[in-house]
Short mmCIF file of N, CA and C in Angstrom, two decimals:
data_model
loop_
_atom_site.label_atom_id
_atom_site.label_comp_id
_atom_site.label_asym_id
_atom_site.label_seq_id
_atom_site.Cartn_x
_atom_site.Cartn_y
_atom_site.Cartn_z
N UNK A 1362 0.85 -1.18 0.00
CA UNK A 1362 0.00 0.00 0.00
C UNK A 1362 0.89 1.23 0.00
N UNK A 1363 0.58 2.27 -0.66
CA UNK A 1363 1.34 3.28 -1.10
C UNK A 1363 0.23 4.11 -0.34
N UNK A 1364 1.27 5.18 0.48
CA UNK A 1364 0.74 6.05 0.87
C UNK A 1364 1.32 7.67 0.69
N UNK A 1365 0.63 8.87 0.26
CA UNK A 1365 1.77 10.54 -0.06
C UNK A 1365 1.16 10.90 0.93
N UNK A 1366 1.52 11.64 1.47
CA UNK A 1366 1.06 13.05 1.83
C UNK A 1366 1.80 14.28 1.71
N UNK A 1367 1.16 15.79 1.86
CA UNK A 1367 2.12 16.77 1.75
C UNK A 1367 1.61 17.67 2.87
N UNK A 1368 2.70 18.24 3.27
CA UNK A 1368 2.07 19.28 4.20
C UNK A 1368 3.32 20.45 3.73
N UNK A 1369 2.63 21.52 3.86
CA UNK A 1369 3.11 23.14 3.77
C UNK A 1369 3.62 23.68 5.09
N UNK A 1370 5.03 23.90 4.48
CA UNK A 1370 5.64 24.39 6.02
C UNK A 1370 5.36 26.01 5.80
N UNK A 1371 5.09 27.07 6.87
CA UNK A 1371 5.03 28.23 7.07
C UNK A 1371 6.13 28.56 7.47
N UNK A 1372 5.93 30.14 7.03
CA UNK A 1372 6.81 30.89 6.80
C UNK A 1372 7.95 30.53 7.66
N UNK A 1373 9.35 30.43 7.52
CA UNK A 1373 10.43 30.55 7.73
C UNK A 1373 10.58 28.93 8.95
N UNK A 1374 9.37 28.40 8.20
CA UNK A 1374 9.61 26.76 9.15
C UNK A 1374 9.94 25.65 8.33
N UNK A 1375 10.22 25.78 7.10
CA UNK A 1375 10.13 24.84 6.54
C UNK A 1375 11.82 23.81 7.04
N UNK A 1376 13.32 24.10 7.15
CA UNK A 1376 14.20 23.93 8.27
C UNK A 1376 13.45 22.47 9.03
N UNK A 1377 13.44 23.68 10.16
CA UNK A 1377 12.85 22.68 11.13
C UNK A 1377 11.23 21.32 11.16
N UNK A 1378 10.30 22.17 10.15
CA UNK A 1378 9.72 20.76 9.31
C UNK A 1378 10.10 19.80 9.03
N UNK A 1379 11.50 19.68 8.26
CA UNK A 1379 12.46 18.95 7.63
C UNK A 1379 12.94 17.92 8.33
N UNK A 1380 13.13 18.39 9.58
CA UNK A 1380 14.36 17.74 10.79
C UNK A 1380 13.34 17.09 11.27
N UNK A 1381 12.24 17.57 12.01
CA UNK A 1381 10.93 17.00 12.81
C UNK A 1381 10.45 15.32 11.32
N UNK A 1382 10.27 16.17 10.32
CA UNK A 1382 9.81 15.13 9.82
C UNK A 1382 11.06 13.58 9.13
N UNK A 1383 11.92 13.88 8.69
CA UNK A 1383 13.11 12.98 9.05
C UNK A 1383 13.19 11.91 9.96
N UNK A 1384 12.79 12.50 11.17
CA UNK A 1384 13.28 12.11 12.71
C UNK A 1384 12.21 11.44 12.52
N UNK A 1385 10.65 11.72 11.87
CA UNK A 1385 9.50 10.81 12.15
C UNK A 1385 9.64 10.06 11.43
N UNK A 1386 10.08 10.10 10.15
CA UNK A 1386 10.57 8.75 9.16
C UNK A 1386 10.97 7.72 9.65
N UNK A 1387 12.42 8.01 10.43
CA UNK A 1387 13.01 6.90 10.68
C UNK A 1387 12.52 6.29 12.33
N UNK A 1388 11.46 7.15 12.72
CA UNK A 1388 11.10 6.17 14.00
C UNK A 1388 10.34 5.27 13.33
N UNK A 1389 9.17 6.02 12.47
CA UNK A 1389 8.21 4.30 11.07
C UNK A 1389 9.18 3.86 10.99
N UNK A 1390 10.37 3.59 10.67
CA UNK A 1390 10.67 2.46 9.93
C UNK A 1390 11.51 1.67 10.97
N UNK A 1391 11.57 2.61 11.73
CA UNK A 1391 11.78 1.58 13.01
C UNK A 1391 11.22 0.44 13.76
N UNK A 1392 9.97 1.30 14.17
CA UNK A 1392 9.03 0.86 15.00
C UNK A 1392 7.67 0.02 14.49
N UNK A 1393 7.81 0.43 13.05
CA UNK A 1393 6.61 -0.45 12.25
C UNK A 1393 6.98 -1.44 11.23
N UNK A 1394 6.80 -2.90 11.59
CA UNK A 1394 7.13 -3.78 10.98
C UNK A 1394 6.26 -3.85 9.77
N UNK A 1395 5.34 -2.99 9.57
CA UNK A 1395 5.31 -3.65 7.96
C UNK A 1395 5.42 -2.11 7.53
N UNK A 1396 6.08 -1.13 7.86
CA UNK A 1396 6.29 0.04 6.73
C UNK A 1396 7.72 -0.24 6.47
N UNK A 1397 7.46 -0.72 5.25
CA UNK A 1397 8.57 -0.74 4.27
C UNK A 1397 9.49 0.19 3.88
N UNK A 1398 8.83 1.33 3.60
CA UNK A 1398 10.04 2.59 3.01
C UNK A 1398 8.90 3.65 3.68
N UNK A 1399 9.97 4.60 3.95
CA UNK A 1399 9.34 6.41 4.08
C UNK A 1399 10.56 7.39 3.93
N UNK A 1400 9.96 8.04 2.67
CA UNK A 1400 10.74 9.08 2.52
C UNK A 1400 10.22 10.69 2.66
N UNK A 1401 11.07 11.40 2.94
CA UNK A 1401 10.29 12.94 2.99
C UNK A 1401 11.40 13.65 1.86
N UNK A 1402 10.80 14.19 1.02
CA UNK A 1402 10.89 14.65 -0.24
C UNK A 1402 11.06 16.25 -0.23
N UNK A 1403 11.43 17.21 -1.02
CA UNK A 1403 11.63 18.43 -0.62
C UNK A 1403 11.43 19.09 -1.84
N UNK A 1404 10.55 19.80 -2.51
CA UNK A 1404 9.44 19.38 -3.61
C UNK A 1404 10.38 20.90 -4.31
N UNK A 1405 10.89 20.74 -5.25
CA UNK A 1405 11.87 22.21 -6.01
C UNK A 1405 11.02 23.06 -6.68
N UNK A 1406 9.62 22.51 -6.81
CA UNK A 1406 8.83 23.54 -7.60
C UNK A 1406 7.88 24.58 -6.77
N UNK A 1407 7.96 23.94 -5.46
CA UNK A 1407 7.17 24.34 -4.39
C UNK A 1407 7.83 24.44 -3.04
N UNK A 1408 9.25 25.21 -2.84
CA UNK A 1408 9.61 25.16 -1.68
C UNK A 1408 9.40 24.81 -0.39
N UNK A 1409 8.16 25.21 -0.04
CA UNK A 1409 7.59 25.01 1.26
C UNK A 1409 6.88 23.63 1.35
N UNK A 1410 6.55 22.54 0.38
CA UNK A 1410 6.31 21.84 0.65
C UNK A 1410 6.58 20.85 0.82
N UNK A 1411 6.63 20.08 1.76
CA UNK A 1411 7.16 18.79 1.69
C UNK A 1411 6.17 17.18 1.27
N UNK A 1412 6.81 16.52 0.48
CA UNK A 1412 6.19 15.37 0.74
C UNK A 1412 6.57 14.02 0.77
N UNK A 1413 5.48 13.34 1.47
CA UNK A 1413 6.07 11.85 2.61
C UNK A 1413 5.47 11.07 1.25
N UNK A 1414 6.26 9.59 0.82
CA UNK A 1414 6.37 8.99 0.36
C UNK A 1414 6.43 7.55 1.16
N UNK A 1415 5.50 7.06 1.70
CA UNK A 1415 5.11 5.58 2.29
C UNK A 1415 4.78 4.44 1.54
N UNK A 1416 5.29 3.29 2.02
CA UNK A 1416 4.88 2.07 1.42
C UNK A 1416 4.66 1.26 2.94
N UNK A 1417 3.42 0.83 2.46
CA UNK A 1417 3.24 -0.42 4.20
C UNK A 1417 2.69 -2.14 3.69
N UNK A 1418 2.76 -2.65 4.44
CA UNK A 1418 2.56 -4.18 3.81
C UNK A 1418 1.19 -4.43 3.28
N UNK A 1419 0.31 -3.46 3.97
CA UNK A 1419 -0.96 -3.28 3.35
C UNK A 1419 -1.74 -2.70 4.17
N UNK A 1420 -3.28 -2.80 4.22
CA UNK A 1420 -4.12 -1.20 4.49
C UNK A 1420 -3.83 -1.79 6.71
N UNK A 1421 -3.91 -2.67 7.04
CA UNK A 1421 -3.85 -2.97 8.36
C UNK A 1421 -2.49 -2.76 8.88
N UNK A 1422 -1.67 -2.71 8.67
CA UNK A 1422 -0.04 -1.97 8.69
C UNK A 1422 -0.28 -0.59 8.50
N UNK A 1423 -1.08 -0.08 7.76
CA UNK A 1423 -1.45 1.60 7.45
C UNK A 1423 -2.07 1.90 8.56
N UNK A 1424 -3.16 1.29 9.30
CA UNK A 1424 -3.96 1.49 9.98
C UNK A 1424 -3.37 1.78 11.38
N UNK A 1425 -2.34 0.30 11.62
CA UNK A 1425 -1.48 0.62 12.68
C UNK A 1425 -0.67 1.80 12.81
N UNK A 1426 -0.25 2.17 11.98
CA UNK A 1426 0.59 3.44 11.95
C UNK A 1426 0.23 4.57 11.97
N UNK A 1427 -1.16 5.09 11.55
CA UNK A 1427 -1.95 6.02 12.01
C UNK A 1427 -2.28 5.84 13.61
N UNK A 1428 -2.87 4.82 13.98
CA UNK A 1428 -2.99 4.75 15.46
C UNK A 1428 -1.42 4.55 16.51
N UNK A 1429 -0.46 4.51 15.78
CA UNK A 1429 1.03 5.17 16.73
C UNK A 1429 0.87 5.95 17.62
N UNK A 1430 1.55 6.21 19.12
CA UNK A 1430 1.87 7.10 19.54
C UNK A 1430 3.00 7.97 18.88
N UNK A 1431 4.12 7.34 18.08
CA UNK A 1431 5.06 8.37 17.96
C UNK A 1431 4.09 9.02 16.66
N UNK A 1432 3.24 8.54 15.95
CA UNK A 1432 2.36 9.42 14.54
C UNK A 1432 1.65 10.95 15.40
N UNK A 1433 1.28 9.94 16.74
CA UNK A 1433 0.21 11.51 17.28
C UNK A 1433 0.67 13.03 17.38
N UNK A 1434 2.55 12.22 18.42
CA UNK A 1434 3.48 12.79 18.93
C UNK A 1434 3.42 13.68 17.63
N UNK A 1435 3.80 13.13 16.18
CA UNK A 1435 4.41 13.92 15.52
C UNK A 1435 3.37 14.85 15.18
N UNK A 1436 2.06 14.68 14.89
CA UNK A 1436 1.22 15.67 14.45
C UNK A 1436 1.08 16.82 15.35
N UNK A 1437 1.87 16.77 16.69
CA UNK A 1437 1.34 17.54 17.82
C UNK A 1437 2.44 18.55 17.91
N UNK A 1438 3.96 18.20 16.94
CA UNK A 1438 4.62 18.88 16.96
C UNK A 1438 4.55 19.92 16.02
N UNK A 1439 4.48 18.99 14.71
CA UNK A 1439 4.51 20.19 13.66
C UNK A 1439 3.04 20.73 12.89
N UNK A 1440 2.65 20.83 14.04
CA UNK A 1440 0.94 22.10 13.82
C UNK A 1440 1.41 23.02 14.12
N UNK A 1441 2.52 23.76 14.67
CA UNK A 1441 2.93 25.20 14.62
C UNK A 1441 3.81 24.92 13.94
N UNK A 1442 4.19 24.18 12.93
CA UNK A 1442 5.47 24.40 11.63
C UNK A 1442 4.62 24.62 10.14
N UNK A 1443 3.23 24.39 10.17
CA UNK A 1443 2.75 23.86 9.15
C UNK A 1443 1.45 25.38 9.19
N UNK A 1444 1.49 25.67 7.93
CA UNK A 1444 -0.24 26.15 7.72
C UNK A 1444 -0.67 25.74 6.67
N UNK A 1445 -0.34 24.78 6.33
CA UNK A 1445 -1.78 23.45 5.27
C UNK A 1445 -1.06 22.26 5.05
N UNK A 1446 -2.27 21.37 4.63
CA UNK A 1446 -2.02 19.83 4.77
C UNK A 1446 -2.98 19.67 3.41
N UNK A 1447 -2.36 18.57 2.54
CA UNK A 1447 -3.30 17.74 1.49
C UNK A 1447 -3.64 16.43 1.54
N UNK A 1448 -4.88 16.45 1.00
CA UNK A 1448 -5.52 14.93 1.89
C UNK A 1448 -4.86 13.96 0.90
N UNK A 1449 -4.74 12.75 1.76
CA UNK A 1449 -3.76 11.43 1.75
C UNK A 1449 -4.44 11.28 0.18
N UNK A 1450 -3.03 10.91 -0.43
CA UNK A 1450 -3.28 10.09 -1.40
C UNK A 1450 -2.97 8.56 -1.28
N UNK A 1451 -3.90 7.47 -1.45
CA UNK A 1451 -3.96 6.16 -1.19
C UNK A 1451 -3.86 5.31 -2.93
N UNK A 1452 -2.95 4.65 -2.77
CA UNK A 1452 -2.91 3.47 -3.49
C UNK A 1452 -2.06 2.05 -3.55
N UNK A 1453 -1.82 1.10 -4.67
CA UNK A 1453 -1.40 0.07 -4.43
C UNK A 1453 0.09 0.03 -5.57
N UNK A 1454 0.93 -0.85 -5.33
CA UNK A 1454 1.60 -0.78 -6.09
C UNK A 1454 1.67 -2.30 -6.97
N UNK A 1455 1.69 -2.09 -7.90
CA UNK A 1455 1.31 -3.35 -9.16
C UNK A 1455 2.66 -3.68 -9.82
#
């Protein structure tokens, strides 16, 4: 299961977005046995935005990882780094 998301770092946060979100990468791929890859991407046409690039073993591995404590942790940090978010793009890889 392929999972994007993007979120928009504000003004003069995008830095520390970067680092926060990194640091959340590699706790997934730590801590979650079926997320396969996560990358955070640093988008050249759109400075401020970043986007996460997930693969999980499938939608119940996705599921787990939304219900994480370190996922909550992270959303709780970077809501003052961020002023917008785009809704998940979901698919499979063939």
């Amino acid at each position: 299961m392929v999972v994007i998301a993007e979120l928009v770092a504000g003004q003069g946060q995008r830095g520390d977005l970067v680092v926060l979100a990194r640091s959340f990468a590699a706790q997934c791929l730590a801590q979650e046995a079926g997320c396969q890859q996560f990358q955070v991407a640093e988008l050249e046409t759109s400075p401020d935005h970043l986007l996460f690039y997930e693969v999980y073993d499938d939608a119940a591995a996705f599921e787990a990882h939304r219900c994480s404590d370190h996922l909550a942790r992270f959303k709780a940090a970077f809501k003052d780094l961020v002023v917008g978010e785009q809704p998940l793009r979901l698919g499979q890889l063939r």
